Amino acid sequence: MDGRGLQEQENEAAPAEGNRRARGDPAAAVTLEELRKRMADFARERDWEQFHSPRNLLLAMVGEVGELSEIFQWRGEVPKGLPGWEAREMEHLGEELADVLLYLVRLSDMCGVDLGRAALRKIELNAVKYPVGKRHNTSSKKFARCSGDDVGTAGGDKTVVANEDDA
């Protein structure tokens, strides 16, 4: 790394990458900033900005997540790489993933959140929360029994679900 931040490097590379894409180079990377600008232009050209409140965008994105979920709904566990999926199924999956991404990018723009910076910050926070060398390679939960007079219990035992790292 040359001492500049990732965002600075990405911003400098964006025009060159855009030109590569314009020439049909499929290896050209797409930046979040390019998607943000294209979505803003798309909405402005159609006079849709009036409908793009954070709430409306969030609800539209949730709908798209539902459509994405339907693709996997009755398949059980699906191995990495989706072996055996037909080309049309993969294309449909890509379309639904793109819908979710585009709504997320537009929502972050309407909320004034730099999605790239927020994502990088979240990775840094997770690195502190889940340091290398500490065991995190399981999805199992431990169940503990405890008693108390918490709201929703009748003074008896309640079940507490705890992450095994917290136990």
Coordinates of N, CA, C and O in Angstrom, one line a residue:
M1 N 0.8 -1.2 0.0 CA 0.0 0.0 0.0 C 0.9 1.2 0.0 O 2.0 1.2 0.6
D2 N 0.5 2.3 -0.6 CA 1.3 3.5 -0.8 C 1.0 4.6 0.2 O 1.4 5.7 0.1
G3 N 0.3 4.3 1.3 CA 0.0 5.2 2.4 C -1.3 6.0 2.2 O -1.7 6.7 3.1
R4 N -1.8 5.9 1.0 CA -3.1 6.6 0.8 C -4.2 5.6 1.2 O -4.1 4.4 1.2
G5 N -5.4 6.2 1.6 CA -6.5 5.4 2.0 C -7.1 4.6 0.8 O -6.9 5.0 -0.4
L6 N -7.8 3.6 1.1 CA -8.5 2.8 0.1 C -9.4 3.6 -0.7 O -9.5 3.5 -2.0
Q7 N -10.2 4.5 -0.1 CA -11.2 5.3 -0.8 C -10.5 6.2 -1.8 O -10.9 6.4 -2.9
E8 N -9.3 6.8 -1.4 CA -8.6 7.7 -2.3 C -8.1 6.9 -3.5 O -8.2 7.4 -4.6
Q9 N -7.6 5.8 -3.3 CA -7.1 5.0 -4.4 C -8.3 4.6 -5.3 O -8.2 4.6 -6.5
E10 N -9.4 4.2 -4.7 CA -10.6 3.8 -5.5 C -11.1 4.9 -6.3 O -11.4 4.8 -7.5
N11 N -11.1 6.1 -5.7 CA -11.6 7.3 -6.5 C -10.7 7.7 -7.6 O -11.2 8.1 -8.7
E12 N -9.4 7.5 -7.5 CA -8.5 7.8 -8.6 C -8.6 6.8 -9.7 O -8.5 7.1 -10.9
A13 N -8.9 5.5 -9.3 CA -9.0 4.5 -10.3 C -10.3 4.5 -11.0 O -10.5 3.9 -12.1
A14 N -11.3 5.1 -10.5 CA -12.7 5.0 -11.0 C -12.8 5.5 -12.5 O -13.4 4.8 -13.3
P15 N -12.2 6.6 -12.9 CA -12.4 7.0 -14.3 C -11.8 6.0 -15.2 O -12.3 5.7 -16.2
A16 N -10.6 5.5 -14.9 CA -10.0 4.5 -15.7 C -10.8 3.2 -15.8 O -11.0 2.6 -16.9
E17 N -11.4 2.8 -14.7 CA -12.2 1.6 -14.7 C -13.5 1.8 -15.5 O -13.9 1.0 -16.2
G18 N -14.0 3.0 -15.4 CA -15.2 3.3 -16.2 C -15.0 3.3 -17.6 O -15.8 2.8 -18.4
N19 N -13.8 3.8 -18.0 CA -13.4 3.7 -19.5 C -13.2 2.3 -19.9 O -13.6 1.9 -21.0
R20 N -12.7 1.4 -19.1 CA -12.5 0.0 -19.4 C -13.8 -0.7 -19.6 O -14.0 -1.4 -20.5
R21 N -14.8 -0.3 -18.7 CA -16.1 -0.9 -18.8 C -16.8 -0.4 -20.1 O -17.5 -1.2 -20.8
A22 N -16.6 0.9 -20.4 CA -17.2 1.4 -21.6 C -16.7 0.7 -22.9 O -17.4 0.6 -23.9
R23 N -15.5 0.2 -22.8 CA -14.9 -0.5 -23.9 C -15.3 -2.0 -23.9 O -14.8 -2.8 -24.7
G24 N -16.1 -2.4 -22.9 CA -16.6 -3.8 -22.8 C -15.7 -4.7 -22.1 O -15.9 -5.9 -22.2
D25 N -14.8 -4.2 -21.3 CA -13.9 -5.0 -20.5 C -14.7 -5.5 -19.2 O -14.9 -4.7 -18.3
P26 N -15.0 -6.8 -19.2 CA -15.8 -7.3 -18.1 C -15.0 -7.4 -16.8 O -15.6 -7.5 -15.7
A27 N -13.7 -7.3 -16.9 CA -12.8 -7.3 -15.6 C -12.8 -6.0 -14.9 O -12.2 -5.9 -13.8
A28 N -13.3 -4.9 -15.5 CA -13.3 -3.6 -14.9 C -14.1 -3.6 -13.6 O -15.3 -4.1 -13.6
A29 N -13.6 -3.1 -12.5 CA -14.3 -3.1 -11.3 C -15.3 -2.0 -11.3 O -15.1 -0.9 -11.9
V30 N -16.4 -2.2 -10.6 CA -17.5 -1.2 -10.4 C -17.3 -0.7 -9.0 O -17.2 -1.4 -8.1
T31 N -17.4 0.6 -8.8 CA -17.2 1.2 -7.5 C -18.6 1.6 -7.0 O -19.6 1.8 -7.7
L32 N -18.7 1.7 -5.7 CA -19.9 2.1 -5.0 C -20.3 3.5 -5.5 O -21.5 3.8 -5.7
E33 N -19.3 4.3 -5.7 CA -19.5 5.7 -6.1 C -20.1 5.8 -7.5 O -21.0 6.6 -7.7
E34 N -19.7 4.9 -8.4 CA -20.3 4.9 -9.7 C -21.7 4.4 -9.6 O -22.6 5.0 -10.3
L35 N -22.0 3.4 -8.8 CA -23.4 3.0 -8.7 C -24.2 4.1 -8.1 O -25.4 4.3 -8.5
R36 N -23.7 4.8 -7.1 CA -24.4 5.9 -6.4 C -24.8 6.9 -7.4 O -26.0 7.4 -7.5
K37 N -23.8 7.3 -8.2 CA -24.1 8.4 -9.2 C -25.1 7.9 -10.3 O -26.0 8.7 -10.7
R38 N -24.9 6.7 -10.7 CA -25.8 6.2 -11.8 C -27.3 6.1 -11.3 O -28.2 6.4 -12.0
M39 N -27.4 5.6 -10.0 CA -28.7 5.5 -9.4 C -29.4 6.9 -9.2 O -30.6 7.1 -9.5
A40 N -28.6 7.9 -8.8 CA -29.1 9.3 -8.6 C -29.5 9.8 -10.0 O -30.6 10.4 -10.1
D41 N -28.7 9.6 -11.0 CA -29.1 10.1 -12.3 C -30.3 9.4 -12.8 O -31.2 10.0 -13.4
F42 N -30.4 8.1 -12.6 CA -31.6 7.3 -13.1 C -32.9 7.8 -12.4 O -33.9 8.0 -13.1
A43 N -32.8 8.1 -11.1 CA -34.0 8.6 -10.4 C -34.3 10.0 -10.8 O -35.5 10.3 -11.1
R44 N -33.3 10.9 -11.0 CA -33.6 12.2 -11.4 C -34.2 12.3 -12.8 O -35.1 13.1 -13.0
E45 N -33.6 11.5 -13.7 CA -34.1 11.5 -15.1 C -35.6 11.1 -15.2 O -36.3 11.5 -16.1
R46 N -36.1 10.3 -14.3 CA -37.5 9.9 -14.3 C -38.4 10.6 -13.3 O -39.5 10.2 -13.1
D47 N -37.8 11.6 -12.6 CA -38.5 12.4 -11.6 C -39.0 11.4 -10.5 O -40.1 11.6 -9.9
W48 N -38.1 10.5 -10.1 CA -38.5 9.6 -9.0 C -37.9 10.0 -7.7 O -38.2 9.4 -6.7
E49 N -37.1 11.0 -7.6 CA -36.5 11.5 -6.4 C -37.6 11.7 -5.3 O -37.4 11.5 -4.1
Q50 N -38.8 12.2 -5.8 CA -39.9 12.5 -4.8 C -40.3 11.3 -4.1 O -40.9 11.3 -3.0
F51 N -40.1 10.1 -4.6 CA -40.5 8.8 -4.0 C -39.4 8.1 -3.2 O -39.7 7.2 -2.5
H52 N -38.2 8.7 -3.3 CA -37.1 8.0 -2.7 C -36.8 8.5 -1.3 O -35.6 8.9 -1.0
S53 N -37.7 8.4 -0.4 CA -37.5 8.7 1.0 C -36.8 7.5 1.6 O -36.9 6.3 1.0
P54 N -36.0 7.6 2.6 CA -35.4 6.5 3.3 C -36.3 5.3 3.6 O -36.1 4.2 3.3
R55 N -37.5 5.7 4.1 CA -38.5 4.6 4.4 C -38.9 3.9 3.2 O -39.0 2.6 3.2
N56 N -39.3 4.6 2.1 CA -39.7 3.9 0.9 C -38.6 3.0 0.3 O -38.9 1.9 -0.2
L57 N -37.4 3.5 0.3 CA -36.3 2.8 -0.3 C -36.0 1.5 0.6 O -35.8 0.4 0.0
L58 N -36.1 1.7 1.9 CA -35.9 0.5 2.8 C -37.0 -0.6 2.5 O -36.7 -1.7 2.4
L59 N -38.2 -0.1 2.4 CA -39.3 -1.1 2.2 C -39.2 -1.8 0.8 O -39.4 -3.0 0.7
A60 N -38.8 -1.0 -0.2 CA -38.5 -1.6 -1.5 C -37.4 -2.6 -1.4 O -37.5 -3.7 -2.0
M61 N -36.3 -2.3 -0.7 CA -35.2 -3.2 -0.5 C -35.6 -4.5 0.2 O -35.2 -5.6 -0.2
V62 N -36.4 -4.4 1.2 CA -36.9 -5.5 1.9 C -37.7 -6.4 1.0 O -37.6 -7.7 1.0
G63 N -38.5 -5.8 0.1 CA -39.3 -6.6 -0.9 C -38.3 -7.4 -1.8 O -38.6 -8.5 -2.1
E64 N -37.3 -6.7 -2.2 CA -36.3 -7.4 -3.1 C -35.5 -8.5 -2.3 O -35.2 -9.5 -2.9
V65 N -35.3 -8.3 -1.0 CA -34.7 -9.4 -0.2 C -35.6 -10.6 -0.2 O -35.2 -11.7 -0.3
G66 N -36.9 -10.3 -0.1 CA -37.9 -11.4 -0.2 C -37.8 -12.2 -1.5 O -37.9 -13.4 -1.5
E67 N -37.7 -11.4 -2.6 CA -37.6 -12.1 -3.9 C -36.3 -12.9 -4.0 O -36.3 -14.0 -4.5
L68 N -35.2 -12.4 -3.4 CA -34.0 -13.1 -3.3 C -34.1 -14.4 -2.5 O -33.7 -15.5 -2.9
S69 N -34.8 -14.3 -1.4 CA -35.0 -15.4 -0.5 C -35.8 -16.5 -1.2 O -35.6 -17.7 -1.0
E70 N -36.8 -16.1 -2.0 CA -37.6 -17.1 -2.7 C -36.7 -18.0 -3.6 O -37.1 -19.2 -3.8
I71 N -35.7 -17.5 -4.1 CA -34.8 -18.3 -5.0 C -34.2 -19.5 -4.2 O -34.1 -20.6 -4.8
F72 N -33.9 -19.3 -3.0 CA -33.3 -20.4 -2.1 C -34.3 -21.1 -1.3 O -34.0 -22.1 -0.6
Q73 N -35.6 -20.7 -1.2 CA -36.5 -21.1 -0.3 C -36.7 -22.6 -0.1 O -36.7 -23.1 1.0
W74 N -36.8 -23.4 -1.2 CA -37.0 -24.8 -1.0 C -35.8 -25.7 -1.5 O -36.0 -26.8 -1.8
R75 N -34.7 -25.1 -1.5 CA -33.5 -25.8 -2.0 C -32.7 -26.5 -0.9 O -31.7 -27.2 -1.2
G76 N -33.0 -26.2 0.4 CA -32.1 -26.7 1.5 C -30.8 -26.0 1.4 O -30.7 -24.9 0.9
E77 N -29.8 -26.7 2.0 CA -28.4 -26.0 2.0 C -27.9 -26.1 0.5 O -28.0 -27.1 -0.1
V78 N -27.3 -25.0 0.1 CA -26.8 -25.0 -1.3 C -25.3 -24.8 -1.2 O -24.8 -23.9 -0.5
P79 N -24.5 -25.7 -1.8 CA -23.0 -25.6 -1.7 C -22.5 -24.3 -2.4 O -23.1 -23.8 -3.3
K80 N -21.4 -23.9 -1.9 CA -20.7 -22.7 -2.5 C -20.5 -22.9 -4.0 O -20.2 -24.0 -4.4
G81 N -20.7 -21.9 -4.8 CA -20.5 -22.0 -6.2 C -21.8 -22.4 -6.9 O -21.9 -22.3 -8.2
L82 N -22.8 -22.9 -6.2 CA -24.1 -23.2 -6.7 C -24.0 -24.3 -7.9 O -24.5 -24.1 -9.0
P83 N -23.3 -25.4 -7.6 CA -23.1 -26.4 -8.7 C -24.5 -26.9 -9.1 O -25.4 -27.1 -8.2
G84 N -24.6 -27.2 -10.4 CA -25.9 -27.7 -10.9 C -27.0 -26.7 -11.2 O -28.0 -27.1 -11.7
W85 N -26.7 -25.5 -10.9 CA -27.7 -24.4 -11.2 C -27.6 -24.1 -12.7 O -26.5 -24.1 -13.3
E86 N -28.8 -23.9 -13.3 CA -28.8 -23.6 -14.8 C -28.4 -22.1 -15.0 O -28.6 -21.3 -14.0
A87 N -28.0 -21.8 -16.2 CA -27.6 -20.4 -16.5 C -28.7 -19.4 -16.2 O -28.5 -18.4 -15.7
R88 N -30.0 -19.8 -16.5 CA -31.1 -18.9 -16.3 C -31.3 -18.7 -14.8 O -31.7 -17.6 -14.4
E89 N -31.1 -19.7 -14.0 CA -31.2 -19.5 -12.5 C -30.1 -18.6 -12.0 O -30.4 -17.8 -11.1
M90 N -28.9 -18.7 -12.5 CA -27.8 -17.9 -12.1 C -28.1 -16.4 -12.5 O -27.8 -15.5 -11.8
E91 N -28.6 -16.2 -13.7 CA -28.9 -14.9 -14.2 C -30.0 -14.3 -13.3 O -29.9 -13.1 -12.9
H92 N -31.0 -15.0 -13.0 CA -32.1 -14.5 -12.1 C -31.5 -14.2 -10.7 O -31.9 -13.1 -10.2
L93 N -30.7 -15.0 -10.2 CA -30.0 -14.7 -8.9 C -29.2 -13.4 -9.0 O -29.3 -12.6 -8.1
G94 N -28.5 -13.2 -10.0 CA -27.7 -12.0 -10.2 C -28.6 -10.8 -10.3 O -28.3 -9.7 -9.7
E95 N -29.7 -10.9 -10.9 CA -30.7 -9.8 -11.0 C -31.2 -9.4 -9.6 O -31.3 -8.2 -9.3
E96 N -31.6 -10.4 -8.8 CA -32.1 -10.1 -7.5 C -31.1 -9.6 -6.6 O -31.3 -8.7 -5.8
L97 N -29.9 -10.1 -6.6 CA -28.8 -9.6 -5.8 C -28.5 -8.1 -6.2 O -28.3 -7.3 -5.4
A98 N -28.5 -7.8 -7.5 CA -28.3 -6.5 -8.0 C -29.4 -5.5 -7.5 O -29.1 -4.4 -7.1
D99 N -30.7 -6.0 -7.5 CA -31.8 -5.2 -7.0 C -31.5 -4.8 -5.5 O -31.7 -3.6 -5.2
V100 N -31.1 -5.7 -4.7 CA -30.8 -5.5 -3.3 C -29.7 -4.5 -3.2 O -29.8 -3.5 -2.4
L101 N -28.6 -4.7 -3.9 CA -27.5 -3.8 -3.9 C -27.8 -2.4 -4.3 O -27.5 -1.4 -3.6
L102 N -28.6 -2.3 -5.4 CA -28.9 -0.9 -5.9 C -29.8 -0.2 -4.9 O -29.6 1.0 -4.7
Y103 N -30.7 -0.9 -4.3 CA -31.6 -0.2 -3.3 C -30.7 0.2 -2.1 O -30.9 1.3 -1.5
L104 N -29.8 -0.7 -1.7 CA -28.9 -0.3 -0.5 C -28.1 0.9 -0.8 O -27.9 1.8 0.0
V105 N -27.5 0.9 -2.0 CA -26.7 2.1 -2.4 C -27.5 3.3 -2.4 O -27.1 4.4 -1.9
R106 N -28.7 3.3 -3.0 CA -29.6 4.4 -3.0 C -30.0 4.9 -1.6 O -30.1 6.1 -1.3
L107 N -30.4 3.9 -0.8 CA -30.8 4.2 0.6 C -29.6 4.9 1.3 O -29.8 5.9 2.0
S108 N -28.4 4.4 1.2 CA -27.3 5.0 1.9 C -27.1 6.4 1.4 O -26.8 7.3 2.2
D109 N -27.2 6.6 0.1 CA -27.1 8.0 -0.5 C -28.2 8.9 0.1 O -27.8 10.0 0.5
M110 N -29.4 8.5 0.2 CA -30.5 9.3 0.7 C -30.3 9.6 2.2 O -30.9 10.6 2.7
C111 N -29.6 8.7 2.9 CA -29.4 8.9 4.3 C -28.1 9.7 4.6 O -27.8 10.0 5.7
G112 N -27.3 9.9 3.5 CA -26.0 10.7 3.7 C -25.0 9.8 4.3 O -24.0 10.3 5.0
V113 N -25.0 8.5 4.1 CA -24.0 7.6 4.6 C -23.1 7.1 3.5 O -23.6 6.7 2.5
D114 N -21.8 7.3 3.7 CA -20.8 6.8 2.8 C -20.7 5.3 3.0 O -20.1 4.8 4.0
L115 N -21.4 4.5 2.2 CA -21.5 3.1 2.4 C -20.1 2.4 2.4 O -19.9 1.5 3.2
G116 N -19.2 2.8 1.5 CA -17.9 2.2 1.5 C -17.2 2.4 2.7 O -16.6 1.5 3.3
R117 N -17.2 3.6 3.2 CA -16.5 3.9 4.5 C -17.1 3.2 5.7 O -16.5 2.7 6.6
A118 N -18.5 3.2 5.7 CA -19.2 2.5 6.8 C -18.9 1.0 6.8 O -18.7 0.4 7.8
A119 N -18.8 0.4 5.6 CA -18.5 -1.0 5.5 C -17.0 -1.3 6.0 O -16.8 -2.3 6.7
L120 N -16.1 -0.5 5.6 CA -14.7 -0.6 6.0 C -14.6 -0.5 7.5 O -13.9 -1.2 8.2
R121 N -15.3 0.5 8.1 CA -15.3 0.7 9.5 C -15.9 -0.5 10.2 O -15.4 -0.9 11.3
K122 N -17.0 -1.1 9.7 CA -17.6 -2.2 10.3 C -16.6 -3.4 10.3 O -16.6 -4.2 11.3
I123 N -15.9 -3.6 9.2 CA -14.9 -4.7 9.2 C -13.9 -4.5 10.3 O -13.5 -5.4 11.0
E124 N -13.4 -3.2 10.5 CA -12.5 -2.9 11.5 C -13.0 -3.2 12.9 O -12.4 -3.8 13.8
L125 N -14.3 -2.8 13.1 CA -14.9 -3.1 14.4 C -15.1 -4.6 14.6 O -14.9 -5.1 15.8
N126 N -15.4 -5.4 13.6 CA -15.5 -6.8 13.7 C -14.2 -7.5 14.0 O -14.1 -8.5 14.7
A127 N -13.1 -6.9 13.5 CA -11.8 -7.4 13.7 C -11.4 -7.3 15.2 O -10.8 -8.2 15.7
V128 N -11.9 -6.2 15.8 CA -11.6 -6.1 17.3 C -12.5 -7.0 18.0 O -12.1 -7.7 19.0
K129 N -13.8 -7.1 17.6 CA -14.8 -8.0 18.3 C -14.4 -9.4 18.2 O -14.6 -10.2 19.1
Y130 N -13.9 -9.8 17.0 CA -13.6 -11.2 16.8 C -12.1 -11.3 16.4 O -11.8 -11.5 15.2
P131 N -11.2 -11.2 17.3 CA -9.7 -11.2 17.0 C -9.3 -12.6 16.5 O -9.9 -13.6 16.8
V132 N -8.3 -12.6 15.7 CA -7.7 -13.8 15.1 C -7.1 -14.6 16.3 O -6.6 -14.1 17.3
G133 N -7.3 -15.9 16.2 CA -6.8 -16.8 17.3 C -7.9 -17.1 18.3 O -7.8 -18.1 19.0
K134 N -8.9 -16.3 18.4 CA -10.0 -16.7 19.3 C -11.0 -17.5 18.6 O -11.3 -17.3 17.4
R135 N -11.5 -18.6 19.2 CA -12.4 -19.5 18.5 C -13.7 -18.9 18.1 O -14.5 -18.5 18.9
H136 N -14.0 -18.9 16.8 CA -15.2 -18.4 16.3 C -15.8 -19.3 15.2 O -16.6 -18.9 14.4
N137 N -15.3 -20.5 15.1 CA -15.6 -21.3 13.9 C -16.8 -22.2 14.2 O -16.9 -23.4 13.7
T138 N -17.8 -21.8 14.9 CA -19.0 -22.6 15.1 C -20.2 -21.6 15.0 O -20.1 -20.5 15.4
S139 N -21.3 -22.2 14.6 CA -22.6 -21.4 14.6 C -23.5 -21.9 15.7 O -24.6 -21.4 15.8
S140 N -23.0 -22.8 16.5 CA -23.9 -23.4 17.6 C -24.1 -22.4 18.7 O -23.2 -21.5 19.0
K141 N -25.2 -22.5 19.4 CA -25.5 -21.6 20.5 C -25.6 -22.5 21.7 O -26.0 -23.6 21.7
K142 N -25.1 -21.9 22.9 CA -25.3 -22.6 24.1 C -26.6 -22.1 24.8 O -26.9 -20.9 24.7
F143 N -27.3 -23.0 25.4 CA -28.5 -22.6 26.1 C -28.3 -22.7 27.6 O -27.7 -23.7 28.0
A144 N -28.6 -21.7 28.3 CA -28.5 -21.7 29.7 C -29.8 -21.5 30.4 O -30.7 -20.8 29.9
R145 N -30.0 -22.1 31.5 CA -31.2 -21.9 32.3 C -30.9 -21.0 33.4 O -29.9 -21.1 34.1
C146 N -31.8 -20.0 33.6 CA -31.6 -19.1 34.8 C -33.0 -18.8 35.2 O -34.0 -19.0 34.6
S147 N -33.1 -18.2 36.4 CA -34.4 -17.8 36.9 C -34.4 -16.4 37.2 O -33.4 -15.7 37.4
G148 N -35.6 -15.8 37.3 CA -35.7 -14.4 37.6 C -37.1 -13.9 37.3 O -37.9 -14.6 36.7
D149 N -37.3 -12.7 37.8 CA -38.6 -12.1 37.6 C -38.6 -11.1 36.4 O -38.8 -9.9 36.6
D150 N -38.2 -11.5 35.3 CA -38.1 -10.6 34.1 C -39.5 -10.5 33.5 O -40.3 -11.3 33.7
V151 N -39.7 -9.4 32.8 CA -40.9 -9.2 32.1 C -41.1 -10.3 31.1 O -40.2 -10.8 30.5
G152 N -42.3 -10.8 31.1 CA -42.7 -11.9 30.2 C -42.5 -13.3 30.8 O -42.8 -14.3 30.2
T153 N -42.1 -13.3 32.1 CA -42.0 -14.6 32.7 C -42.9 -14.5 34.0 O -43.1 -13.4 34.5
A154 N -43.3 -15.6 34.5 CA -44.1 -15.6 35.6 C -43.3 -15.9 36.9 O -43.7 -16.7 37.8
G155 N -42.1 -15.4 36.9 CA -41.2 -15.6 38.1 C -40.5 -16.9 38.0 O -39.8 -17.3 39.0
G156 N -40.7 -17.7 37.0 CA -40.0 -19.0 36.9 C -38.8 -18.9 36.0 O -38.2 -17.8 35.8
D157 N -38.4 -20.1 35.6 CA -37.2 -20.2 34.7 C -37.4 -19.6 33.4 O -38.5 -19.6 32.8
K158 N -36.4 -19.1 32.8 CA -36.4 -18.6 31.4 C -35.2 -19.2 30.7 O -34.2 -19.5 31.3
T159 N -35.3 -19.3 29.4 CA -34.2 -19.8 28.6 C -33.4 -18.6 28.0 O -34.0 -17.7 27.5
V160 N -32.1 -18.5 28.2 CA -31.3 -17.5 27.7 C -30.4 -18.1 26.6 O -29.8 -19.1 26.8
V161 N -30.4 -17.5 25.4 CA -29.5 -17.9 24.4 C -28.3 -17.1 24.4 O -28.4 -15.8 24.4
A162 N -27.1 -17.7 24.5 CA -25.9 -16.9 24.6 C -24.9 -17.4 23.5 O -24.8 -18.6 23.3
N163 N -24.2 -16.5 22.9 CA -23.2 -16.9 22.0 C -22.1 -17.6 22.8 O -21.8 -17.2 23.9
E164 N -21.5 -18.7 22.2 CA -20.6 -19.5 23.0 C -19.4 -18.6 23.4 O -18.8 -18.9 24.4
D165 N -19.1 -17.6 22.7 CA -18.0 -16.7 23.1 C -18.3 -15.9 24.4 O -17.4 -15.5 25.1
D166 N -19.6 -15.7 24.7 CA -20.0 -15.0 25.9 C -20.1 -15.9 27.1 O -20.3 -15.4 28.2
A167 N -20.1 -17.2 26.8 CA -20.3 -18.2 27.9 C -19.1 -18.4 28.8 O -18.0 -18.1 28.4

